[in-house]
Short mmCIF file of C-alpha atoms in Angstrom, two decimals:
data_model
loop_
_atom_site.label_atom_id
_atom_site.label_comp_id
_atom_site.label_asym_id
_atom_site.label_seq_id
_atom_site.Cartn_x
_atom_site.Cartn_y
_atom_site.Cartn_z
CA MET A 25 87.21 112.63 69.92
CA ILE A 26 84.80 111.75 67.75
CA ARG A 27 82.69 114.73 66.04
CA GLY A 28 81.29 112.89 63.37
CA VAL A 29 79.72 109.92 62.20
CA LEU A 30 80.04 107.98 58.34
CA LEU A 31 77.37 105.06 57.88
CA ASP A 32 76.74 103.07 54.97
CA LEU A 33 73.79 101.89 53.86
CA ALA A 34 73.63 98.02 52.39
CA GLY A 35 74.92 95.94 54.62
CA VAL A 36 74.97 97.97 57.56
CA ILE A 37 71.39 99.81 58.22
CA TYR A 38 69.29 96.94 55.65
CA ASP A 39 70.35 93.53 53.44
CA GLY A 40 67.92 93.94 50.84
CA ASP A 41 64.33 94.41 52.02
CA HIS A 42 65.13 95.28 55.33
CA THR A 43 66.17 96.76 57.70
CA LEU A 44 68.63 95.09 59.95
CA PRO A 45 68.21 94.01 63.52
CA GLY A 46 69.19 96.88 66.32
CA ALA A 47 70.20 98.92 63.32
CA ILE A 48 66.96 102.09 62.82
CA ASP A 49 67.04 101.74 66.56
CA ALA A 50 71.06 101.80 66.73
CA VAL A 51 70.89 105.95 64.58
CA ALA A 52 68.16 107.46 66.51
CA ARG A 53 70.66 106.23 69.19
CA LEU A 54 73.73 108.30 68.57
CA ARG A 55 70.71 110.75 66.99
CA ALA A 56 70.07 111.65 70.64
CA ALA A 57 73.90 112.18 71.47
CA GLU A 58 74.26 114.71 69.35
CA LEU A 59 76.11 113.23 67.06
CA PRO A 60 76.41 114.71 63.20
CA LEU A 61 75.88 111.82 60.63
CA ARG A 62 76.24 111.52 56.95
CA PHE A 63 75.19 108.52 55.53
CA ILE A 64 77.38 108.35 52.33
CA THR A 65 76.64 104.53 50.18
CA ASN A 66 78.07 103.41 46.33
CA THR A 67 74.92 102.07 45.75
CA THR A 68 74.23 103.37 42.50
CA ARG A 69 70.78 101.38 41.01
CA LYS A 70 68.98 103.89 42.61
CA THR A 71 68.75 108.28 42.40
CA LYS A 72 68.91 109.82 45.62
CA GLN A 73 65.21 110.02 45.61
CA ALA A 74 64.00 106.81 45.48
CA LEU A 75 67.01 106.52 48.37
CA LEU A 76 65.26 108.81 50.55
CA GLN A 77 62.11 107.43 50.07
CA ARG A 78 63.28 104.27 50.66
CA LEU A 79 65.30 104.43 53.34
CA ALA A 80 61.82 106.61 54.96
CA GLY A 81 59.97 103.29 53.95
CA PHE A 82 62.33 102.10 56.91
CA GLY A 83 61.53 104.39 59.18
CA LEU A 84 64.40 106.41 58.44
CA ASP A 85 64.06 110.02 57.56
CA ILE A 86 66.65 111.73 55.86
CA ASN A 87 66.93 114.88 53.99
CA GLU A 88 68.63 114.87 50.44
CA GLY A 89 72.20 117.07 52.08
CA GLU A 90 72.26 114.02 54.73
CA LEU A 91 72.83 111.67 51.77
CA PHE A 92 76.81 111.48 49.57
CA THR A 93 76.33 108.71 45.83
CA PRO A 94 78.43 109.22 43.93
CA ALA A 95 76.02 109.89 41.00
CA SER A 96 75.77 113.50 42.70
CA ALA A 97 79.37 113.84 42.60
CA ALA A 98 79.55 112.58 38.96
CA ARG A 99 77.06 115.25 37.89
CA ASP A 100 79.01 117.88 39.95
CA TRP A 101 82.32 116.51 37.49
CA LEU A 102 80.28 116.34 34.55
CA ARG A 103 79.13 120.19 35.03
CA GLN A 104 83.06 121.13 36.16
CA HIS A 105 84.09 119.69 33.20
CA ASP A 106 81.53 121.34 30.88
CA ALA A 107 81.24 116.97 29.21
CA ALA A 108 79.02 115.06 28.52
CA PRO A 109 77.80 111.74 30.19
CA VAL A 110 78.20 108.22 27.99
CA LEU A 111 76.14 106.25 30.68
CA VAL A 112 77.41 102.87 31.69
CA VAL A 113 74.08 102.05 34.47
CA HIS A 114 71.69 100.88 36.22
CA PRO A 115 67.60 101.57 34.13
CA ASN A 116 66.58 103.05 37.61
CA LEU A 117 69.97 106.09 37.66
CA GLU A 118 69.54 107.49 34.14
CA SER A 119 66.92 109.78 35.29
CA GLU A 120 69.93 112.16 37.96
CA PHE A 121 72.03 112.03 34.66
CA GLU A 122 68.31 113.87 32.61
CA GLY A 123 68.36 117.49 31.78
CA ILE A 124 73.22 118.41 30.52
CA PRO A 125 72.96 119.26 27.33
CA ALA A 126 75.50 117.27 24.36
CA ARG A 127 78.97 118.64 24.76
CA LYS A 128 81.97 117.53 22.63
CA SER A 129 84.30 117.08 25.46
CA ARG A 130 82.76 113.00 26.86
CA ALA A 131 83.23 111.10 30.17
CA VAL A 132 81.96 107.53 30.41
CA VAL A 133 80.08 107.11 33.79
CA VAL A 134 80.10 103.26 34.98
CA GLY A 135 78.00 102.73 37.97
CA ASP A 136 76.47 98.77 39.18
CA ALA A 137 74.45 98.54 35.76
CA GLY A 138 72.45 94.89 36.28
CA GLU A 139 71.94 93.32 33.34
CA ALA A 140 72.66 96.76 31.77
CA PHE A 141 76.30 96.22 31.33
CA ASP A 142 75.87 94.01 28.03
CA TYR A 143 77.89 93.77 25.18
CA GLY A 144 76.72 95.88 23.57
CA HIS A 145 76.88 98.33 25.93
CA LEU A 146 80.58 98.18 27.23
CA ASN A 147 81.59 97.86 23.12
CA ALA A 148 80.46 101.08 22.61
CA ALA A 149 81.11 103.09 25.95
CA PHE A 150 84.82 101.35 25.16
CA ARG A 151 84.75 103.32 21.52
CA ALA A 152 84.21 106.65 23.92
CA LEU A 153 86.97 106.49 25.64
CA VAL A 154 89.51 104.93 22.56
CA ASP A 155 87.63 107.78 20.63
CA GLY A 156 88.95 110.13 24.23
CA ALA A 157 86.47 109.95 26.63
CA ALA A 158 87.16 110.73 30.25
CA LEU A 159 86.45 107.29 32.34
CA ILE A 160 84.65 107.89 35.28
CA ALA A 161 83.66 105.36 37.79
CA LEU A 162 81.15 105.34 41.00
CA ALA A 163 82.21 103.66 42.79
CA LYS A 164 84.55 100.16 41.79
CA ASN A 165 83.33 97.94 44.52
CA ARG A 166 84.53 93.87 43.42
CA THR A 167 81.09 92.45 44.88
CA PHE A 168 77.53 93.86 46.27
CA LYS A 169 75.65 91.36 48.42
CA ASP A 170 72.62 90.20 45.87
CA ASP A 171 69.17 89.83 47.08
CA ASP A 172 69.47 85.83 46.49
CA GLY A 173 71.99 86.86 49.89
CA LYS A 174 75.36 85.16 46.63
CA LEU A 175 77.59 87.87 46.29
CA SER A 176 77.37 89.30 42.64
CA LEU A 177 79.72 90.98 41.07
CA ASP A 178 79.41 94.63 41.05
CA ALA A 179 80.38 98.05 39.01
CA GLY A 180 84.61 97.50 40.15
CA ALA A 181 85.23 94.43 37.58
CA PHE A 182 83.19 95.97 35.06
CA VAL A 183 85.52 99.67 34.88
CA THR A 184 87.99 97.17 35.07
CA ALA A 185 87.51 95.97 31.81
CA LEU A 186 87.19 99.01 30.39
CA GLU A 187 90.89 99.79 32.23
CA TYR A 188 92.35 96.75 30.14
CA ALA A 189 91.26 97.12 27.63
CA SER A 190 91.43 101.40 26.46
CA GLY A 191 94.85 102.22 28.85
CA HIS A 192 92.75 104.71 30.49
CA THR A 193 92.66 105.05 34.50
CA ALA A 194 89.38 105.25 35.35
CA LEU A 195 88.72 108.89 38.27
CA VAL A 196 86.10 107.21 41.21
CA LEU A 197 84.27 108.67 42.51
CA GLY A 198 82.98 106.73 45.44
CA LYS A 199 83.94 104.93 47.86
CA PRO A 200 86.98 104.94 48.84
CA SER A 201 87.85 108.65 46.67
CA PRO A 202 88.68 110.53 49.24
CA ASP A 203 87.14 113.27 47.63
CA PHE A 204 83.59 111.70 47.78
CA PHE A 205 84.71 111.41 52.39
CA ALA A 206 85.65 114.71 52.02
CA GLY A 207 82.45 115.73 51.20
CA ALA A 208 80.55 114.46 53.62
CA LEU A 209 82.52 114.88 56.22
CA ALA A 210 83.07 119.26 54.74
CA SER A 211 79.23 119.27 54.92
CA MET A 212 79.17 119.25 58.83
CA GLU A 213 82.06 120.50 59.86
CA CYS A 214 84.36 117.51 61.19
CA ARG A 215 87.50 117.12 60.71
CA PRO A 216 88.86 114.25 59.45
CA GLU A 217 90.40 112.61 62.61
CA ASP A 218 87.48 113.30 64.75
CA ALA A 219 85.33 111.43 62.27
CA VAL A 220 84.77 107.57 62.28
CA MET A 221 83.23 105.39 59.34
CA VAL A 222 81.10 102.59 59.56
CA GLY A 223 80.98 100.00 56.54
CA ASP A 224 80.62 96.74 55.91
CA ASP A 225 83.01 96.95 53.10
CA ALA A 226 86.91 96.09 54.60
CA GLU A 227 88.64 97.81 51.54
CA ALA A 228 86.44 100.31 50.64
CA ASP A 229 84.44 101.80 53.63
CA VAL A 230 87.01 100.47 56.01
CA ALA A 231 90.68 100.63 54.84
CA GLY A 232 88.97 103.60 52.11
CA ALA A 233 88.48 105.97 55.07
CA LEU A 234 91.57 105.39 57.41
CA ARG A 235 93.51 105.97 54.19
CA ALA A 236 91.62 109.55 53.10
CA GLY A 237 92.14 110.83 57.02
CA LEU A 238 89.54 109.66 58.71
CA GLY A 239 90.64 108.72 62.71
CA ARG A 240 88.16 105.51 62.97
CA ALA A 241 86.51 102.55 60.80
CA VAL A 242 84.66 99.92 62.36
CA LEU A 243 83.72 97.32 59.80
CA VAL A 244 80.52 95.42 60.42
CA ARG A 245 80.02 91.56 60.15
CA THR A 246 76.71 92.20 58.33
CA GLY A 247 76.25 92.33 55.07
CA LYS A 248 78.76 91.71 52.16
CA TYR A 249 81.67 90.69 55.09
CA ARG A 250 83.58 87.56 54.92
CA GLY A 251 85.53 85.67 57.74
CA GLY A 252 88.87 87.26 57.39
CA ASP A 253 87.95 90.18 56.07
CA GLU A 254 89.30 93.03 58.36
CA THR A 255 92.29 91.47 57.23
CA ARG A 256 92.33 91.57 53.89
CA PHE A 257 92.88 95.40 53.57
CA GLU A 258 95.27 97.66 54.58
CA PRO A 259 94.58 98.77 57.29
CA HIS A 260 93.35 97.77 59.13
CA PRO A 261 89.78 98.41 60.50
CA THR A 262 89.09 100.05 64.19
CA ALA A 263 87.50 97.94 65.70
CA THR A 264 85.29 94.51 64.04
CA VAL A 265 81.69 94.34 65.70
CA ASP A 266 78.84 92.55 65.43
CA ASP A 267 76.77 94.96 63.71
CA LEU A 268 75.61 98.59 63.06
CA ALA A 269 74.31 98.51 67.12
CA ALA A 270 77.23 97.35 68.21
CA ALA A 271 78.71 99.94 65.99
CA ALA A 272 77.20 102.38 68.12
CA ASP A 273 78.02 101.28 71.34
CA TRP A 274 81.72 101.78 70.42
CA ILE A 275 81.11 104.66 69.00
CA LEU A 276 79.44 105.81 72.15
CA ALA A 277 81.75 104.29 74.61
CA ASN A 278 85.02 105.42 72.56
CA ARG A 279 82.97 108.85 72.09
CA SER A 280 85.92 110.72 73.75
CA MET B 1 118.53 79.95 11.03
CA ILE B 2 115.35 80.12 10.64
CA ARG B 3 113.19 76.22 10.79
CA GLY B 4 109.96 76.92 11.42
CA VAL B 5 107.50 79.90 11.03
CA LEU B 6 104.56 80.87 13.88
CA LEU B 7 101.98 82.99 11.77
CA ASP B 8 98.83 84.43 13.18
CA LEU B 9 96.11 84.41 11.35
CA ALA B 10 93.22 87.42 11.70
CA GLY B 11 94.76 90.54 10.34
CA VAL B 12 97.95 88.85 9.22
CA ILE B 13 96.23 86.32 6.02
CA TYR B 14 92.58 87.46 6.39
CA ASP B 15 90.93 90.71 7.53
CA GLY B 16 86.98 90.43 8.45
CA ASP B 17 85.85 88.82 5.08
CA HIS B 18 88.26 89.23 2.15
CA THR B 19 91.39 88.13 2.64
CA LEU B 20 95.02 90.14 3.26
CA PRO B 21 96.53 91.73 -0.53
CA GLY B 22 99.49 89.28 -1.10
CA ALA B 23 98.59 87.02 2.11
CA ILE B 24 98.19 83.65 0.63
CA ASP B 25 100.87 84.03 -1.97
CA ALA B 26 102.69 85.07 0.89
CA VAL B 27 102.30 81.64 2.72
CA ALA B 28 102.30 79.92 -1.20
CA ARG B 29 106.64 81.06 -0.57
CA LEU B 30 106.96 80.52 2.31
CA ARG B 31 106.16 76.43 0.92
CA ALA B 32 108.11 76.67 -1.39
CA ALA B 33 111.10 77.66 0.62
CA GLU B 34 110.05 74.02 2.34
CA LEU B 35 110.15 76.04 5.72
CA PRO B 36 107.36 74.49 7.88
CA LEU B 37 104.52 76.66 8.82
CA ARG B 38 102.02 76.53 12.06
CA PHE B 39 98.87 78.85 11.90
CA ILE B 40 98.63 79.81 15.64
CA THR B 41 95.45 81.99 16.78
CA ASN B 42 93.67 83.40 19.98
CA THR B 43 90.75 83.26 17.66
CA THR B 44 87.80 81.84 19.96
CA ARG B 45 85.04 82.80 17.81
CA LYS B 46 84.69 79.53 15.53
CA THR B 47 85.31 76.51 16.29
CA LYS B 48 89.10 74.72 14.67
CA GLN B 49 87.13 72.79 11.76
CA ALA B 50 85.40 76.31 11.23
CA LEU B 51 88.53 78.21 10.84
CA LEU B 52 90.00 75.30 8.43
CA GLN B 53 87.06 75.81 6.27
CA ARG B 54 87.34 79.70 5.99
CA LEU B 55 91.07 78.90 5.09
CA ALA B 56 90.26 76.70 2.59
CA GLY B 57 87.51 78.77 1.26
CA PHE B 58 90.16 81.65 1.27
CA GLY B 59 92.59 79.18 -1.39
CA LEU B 60 94.21 78.74 1.84
CA ASP B 61 94.54 74.00 2.49
CA ILE B 62 95.97 73.63 5.29
CA ASN B 63 95.73 70.28 8.32
CA GLU B 64 94.21 69.60 11.56
CA GLY B 65 97.39 69.35 13.56
CA GLU B 66 98.81 72.38 10.86
CA LEU B 67 96.45 75.03 13.35
CA PHE B 68 96.56 75.69 17.13
CA THR B 69 93.56 77.23 18.77
CA PRO B 70 93.19 78.15 22.83
CA ALA B 71 89.82 75.52 22.68
CA SER B 72 91.93 72.60 21.34
CA ALA B 73 94.47 73.85 24.77
CA ALA B 74 91.82 74.63 27.23
CA ARG B 75 89.92 71.02 26.13
CA ASP B 76 93.32 69.24 26.71
CA TRP B 77 93.33 71.45 29.99
CA LEU B 78 90.53 69.45 30.96
CA ARG B 79 91.10 65.92 30.58
CA GLN B 80 94.98 66.79 32.89
CA HIS B 81 93.03 68.52 35.52
CA ASP B 82 89.91 65.86 35.00
CA ALA B 83 88.10 69.58 35.61
CA ALA B 84 84.27 70.36 33.68
CA PRO B 85 84.13 73.70 32.39
CA VAL B 86 82.23 76.29 32.89
CA LEU B 87 81.93 77.83 30.01
CA VAL B 88 81.90 82.26 29.08
CA VAL B 89 82.16 81.44 24.78
CA HIS B 90 80.60 82.26 22.03
CA PRO B 91 77.30 80.73 20.72
CA ASN B 92 79.63 79.09 18.47
CA LEU B 93 82.75 77.87 20.07
CA GLU B 94 80.08 75.72 21.90
CA SER B 95 80.62 72.50 20.27
CA GLU B 96 84.63 72.11 20.96
CA PHE B 97 83.16 71.42 24.33
CA GLU B 98 80.69 68.68 23.97
CA GLY B 99 80.68 65.52 25.94
CA ILE B 100 82.97 66.61 28.95
CA PRO B 101 81.18 65.15 31.58
CA ALA B 102 79.63 66.45 34.62
CA ARG B 103 82.60 66.59 37.66
CA LYS B 104 83.23 67.25 41.29
CA SER B 105 86.25 69.65 39.75
CA ARG B 106 85.26 72.90 37.04
CA ALA B 107 87.03 75.50 34.88
CA VAL B 108 85.18 78.08 34.29
CA VAL B 109 86.69 78.74 30.13
CA VAL B 110 85.76 82.83 28.77
CA GLY B 111 87.15 82.82 25.54
CA ASP B 112 85.56 86.28 22.93
CA ALA B 113 81.73 85.43 24.07
CA GLY B 114 80.62 88.38 22.49
CA GLU B 115 77.04 88.85 23.22
CA ALA B 116 77.01 85.99 25.41
CA PHE B 117 79.54 88.18 27.50
CA ASP B 118 76.43 89.47 29.85
CA TYR B 119 75.63 90.22 32.80
CA GLY B 120 74.22 86.69 33.98
CA HIS B 121 77.17 84.46 32.15
CA LEU B 122 79.21 86.17 34.01
CA ASN B 123 77.81 86.75 36.85
CA ALA B 124 77.02 82.61 36.88
CA ALA B 125 81.04 82.22 35.99
CA PHE B 126 81.61 84.47 39.04
CA ARG B 127 79.98 82.37 41.27
CA ALA B 128 81.32 79.49 40.19
CA LEU B 129 84.65 81.13 40.72
CA VAL B 130 83.75 81.96 43.74
CA ASP B 131 82.64 77.58 45.13
CA GLY B 132 86.85 77.26 43.60
CA ALA B 133 85.94 76.92 40.06
CA ALA B 134 89.65 77.61 37.95
CA LEU B 135 89.62 80.53 35.94
CA ILE B 136 91.13 78.97 32.22
CA ALA B 137 91.17 82.23 30.05
CA LEU B 138 91.20 81.06 26.11
CA ALA B 139 92.76 84.32 25.84
CA LYS B 140 93.53 87.62 27.85
CA ASN B 141 94.05 89.63 24.43
CA ARG B 142 91.99 93.57 25.03
CA THR B 143 90.57 94.02 21.87
CA PHE B 144 90.07 93.29 18.55
CA LYS B 145 89.45 94.68 14.88
CA ASP B 146 85.69 93.83 14.81
CA ASP B 147 83.40 93.43 11.30
CA ASP B 148 83.05 98.04 11.32
CA GLY B 149 87.35 98.18 11.14
CA LYS B 150 86.72 99.45 14.10
CA LEU B 151 88.60 97.52 18.05
CA SER B 152 85.64 96.03 19.90
CA LEU B 153 86.46 94.69 23.13
CA ASP B 154 88.24 91.54 23.26
CA ALA B 155 88.63 88.29 25.85
CA GLY B 156 90.65 89.68 27.94
CA ALA B 157 88.66 92.39 29.59
CA PHE B 158 86.19 89.71 31.00
CA VAL B 159 88.63 87.54 32.35
CA THR B 160 90.71 91.27 33.71
CA ALA B 161 87.29 91.26 35.00
CA LEU B 162 87.08 88.39 36.58
CA GLU B 163 89.95 88.26 37.78
CA TYR B 164 89.82 91.63 39.79
CA ALA B 165 85.61 90.33 40.97
CA SER B 166 87.49 87.11 42.54
CA GLY B 167 90.76 86.78 43.49
CA HIS B 168 91.88 84.53 40.76
CA THR B 169 94.05 85.25 38.40
CA ALA B 170 93.21 83.67 35.18
CA LEU B 171 95.66 80.46 33.35
CA VAL B 172 96.02 82.02 30.29
CA LEU B 173 96.08 79.04 27.39
CA GLY B 174 95.92 81.39 23.94
CA LYS B 175 99.19 83.68 22.63
CA PRO B 176 100.84 84.50 24.30
CA SER B 177 101.70 81.76 27.12
CA PRO B 178 105.51 80.13 26.64
CA ASP B 179 103.12 76.40 26.10
CA PHE B 180 100.82 78.00 23.68
CA PHE B 181 103.73 78.43 21.17
CA ALA B 182 105.33 75.50 22.55
CA GLY B 183 102.96 73.44 21.11
CA ALA B 184 102.99 73.93 17.94
CA LEU B 185 107.10 74.49 17.13
CA ALA B 186 107.28 70.93 19.32
CA SER B 187 104.71 69.79 16.39
CA MET B 188 107.53 71.03 13.52
CA GLU B 189 110.38 69.50 15.48
CA CYS B 190 111.91 73.28 15.89
CA ARG B 191 113.73 74.96 18.29
CA PRO B 192 113.00 78.37 20.23
CA GLU B 193 115.17 80.41 18.77
CA ASP B 194 115.05 78.47 15.20
CA ALA B 195 111.41 80.67 14.93
CA VAL B 196 109.73 83.28 14.25
CA MET B 197 106.41 84.85 14.50
CA VAL B 198 104.05 86.35 12.04
CA GLY B 199 101.46 88.71 14.36
CA ASP B 200 99.29 92.05 14.28
CA ASP B 201 99.25 91.78 17.85
CA ALA B 202 102.65 94.03 19.22
CA GLU B 203 101.56 92.48 22.58
CA ALA B 204 100.20 88.90 22.17
CA ASP B 205 101.77 87.69 19.04
CA VAL B 206 105.31 89.67 18.70
CA ALA B 207 106.02 90.48 22.18
CA GLY B 208 104.76 86.95 23.41
CA ALA B 209 106.65 85.13 21.08
CA LEU B 210 109.92 86.83 21.98
CA ARG B 211 109.20 86.29 26.18
CA ALA B 212 108.48 82.39 25.25
CA GLY B 213 111.99 82.82 23.65
CA LEU B 214 110.94 82.37 20.71
CA GLY B 215 114.17 83.85 18.39
CA ARG B 216 112.56 86.21 16.34
CA ALA B 217 108.80 88.79 16.27
CA VAL B 218 107.60 90.03 12.77
CA LEU B 219 105.61 92.69 13.34
CA VAL B 220 103.03 93.65 10.49
CA ARG B 221 100.94 97.34 10.23
CA THR B 222 97.84 95.09 9.34
CA GLY B 223 94.65 94.19 11.34
CA LYS B 224 94.44 95.41 14.40
CA TYR B 225 98.05 97.46 13.94
CA ARG B 226 98.06 101.18 15.04
CA GLY B 227 100.62 103.39 15.08
CA GLY B 228 103.64 103.33 17.16
CA ASP B 229 102.95 99.25 18.97
CA GLU B 230 106.40 98.75 17.67
CA THR B 231 107.14 100.23 20.65
CA ARG B 232 104.55 99.86 23.29
CA PHE B 233 105.38 96.55 24.64
CA GLU B 234 108.18 94.95 25.46
CA PRO B 235 110.57 93.19 24.07
CA HIS B 236 109.97 95.30 21.01
CA PRO B 237 109.58 93.52 17.10
CA THR B 238 112.75 91.93 15.87
CA ALA B 239 111.11 93.63 12.76
CA THR B 240 108.21 95.87 12.03
CA VAL B 241 106.95 95.42 8.07
CA ASP B 242 103.60 96.58 6.55
CA ASP B 243 102.28 93.21 5.80
CA LEU B 244 102.54 89.47 5.12
CA ALA B 245 104.09 89.51 2.45
CA ALA B 246 106.34 92.19 3.22
CA ALA B 247 107.47 89.51 5.96
CA ALA B 248 107.51 86.58 3.87
CA ASP B 249 109.87 88.80 2.00
CA TRP B 250 111.90 89.22 5.48
CA ILE B 251 112.54 86.07 6.47
CA LEU B 252 112.64 84.22 3.19
CA ALA B 253 115.55 87.33 2.87
CA ASN B 254 117.50 86.22 7.03
CA ARG B 255 116.51 82.82 6.98
CA SER B 256 120.44 82.55 7.13
#
């Protein structure tokens, strides 16, 4: 039985500044079928509030509790560990970390910083690691599909750079972290084996969800998908379909 | 028998803008003992000519044929493979690659680019890799001792970032590449088993030399050395001594 659906955002619902054909309707059909939905993204260039506004602009109204972002998970981690962040994040994301007091314990927090991935920021983060700070990756994605339609370097490349130089191993908070999937599933009281994940990233979304114990994961051939992705990472997708509209068809057909 | 000596530069002969105590005299003593010497550096922030001038300013006169740099090795590689470079290097090093014509085949060449390690340069390099360019690392050192005395991110971090995102594996031309050591040894007709390497980098200089087949490698406790380095990488140094002066003593005592 499928009793809960997790959907990725970029490359599944929208691509750049437009929604993907049939995507908004697909969400509506899943909702009409009374399937609980959560949206789970590794996007770290916008705050949660900015993401919600963007989705509303696309005609997709979701509430705060339905959207799971790595930055929220990072704030939780910092609070639990009584640590202050050393940020290597996009300027748009900095406000997510406002109001955290200076603390003796520190953690380098790396998101998709874009142009802020410069030597000064990265070397300051490296020196904090040498001084004993922890290393938190909001995500470790290798690439993302940029506004010009080409692949660009994502946060994972820079997380790996810091790991290599410092000898630290990053704690990854976004997908494919099992805790990240688990948090979204818990919020809709759905057991992993009863859930399906839909994403365009064969590694973090699909293989990650299956490794985290989800019963099914559907890869869509939109967004950053490139030919051959369905066999590039283990485990392989439960199904590979053209887009979210086809994924909704698949979910509704395989619901029970 | 020791019949040839390879010396690292930064952290062994000099540190920042000054020579290390006893280093110039140690070179003179090795020369007086008629031991063939070569200087083998992973420094990629200066051209070979600029390095020779710097050494002359320290009172160390060596000729072009005695100094081995990764940039020279990269020019050789590009010529042999009929490839044009996509440079991610320090502005000071760009002149080493002047005059290479545009070619269909390309290779991303990564050195210690300093502030030029920015998102624009790195993403352009990544996109060239996606388009089929080869990946050449002048060096893959994790860290270097910066002018302020602290460790800073070296080229290896950014090479690793590009490897992670692109799926390419870099060809490393500087130390610990066996070919790099071999080129320096061949120029003085010294068999690897008769050679000794002296360096402050336990990984690239010392373990690298021993893996490349050199008979001996001496780690000095100057430059980037940190306590415990002598047991951090395999194989361990043949000897660990305070500085180049002590290394020269060791070499002269263990010559035969």
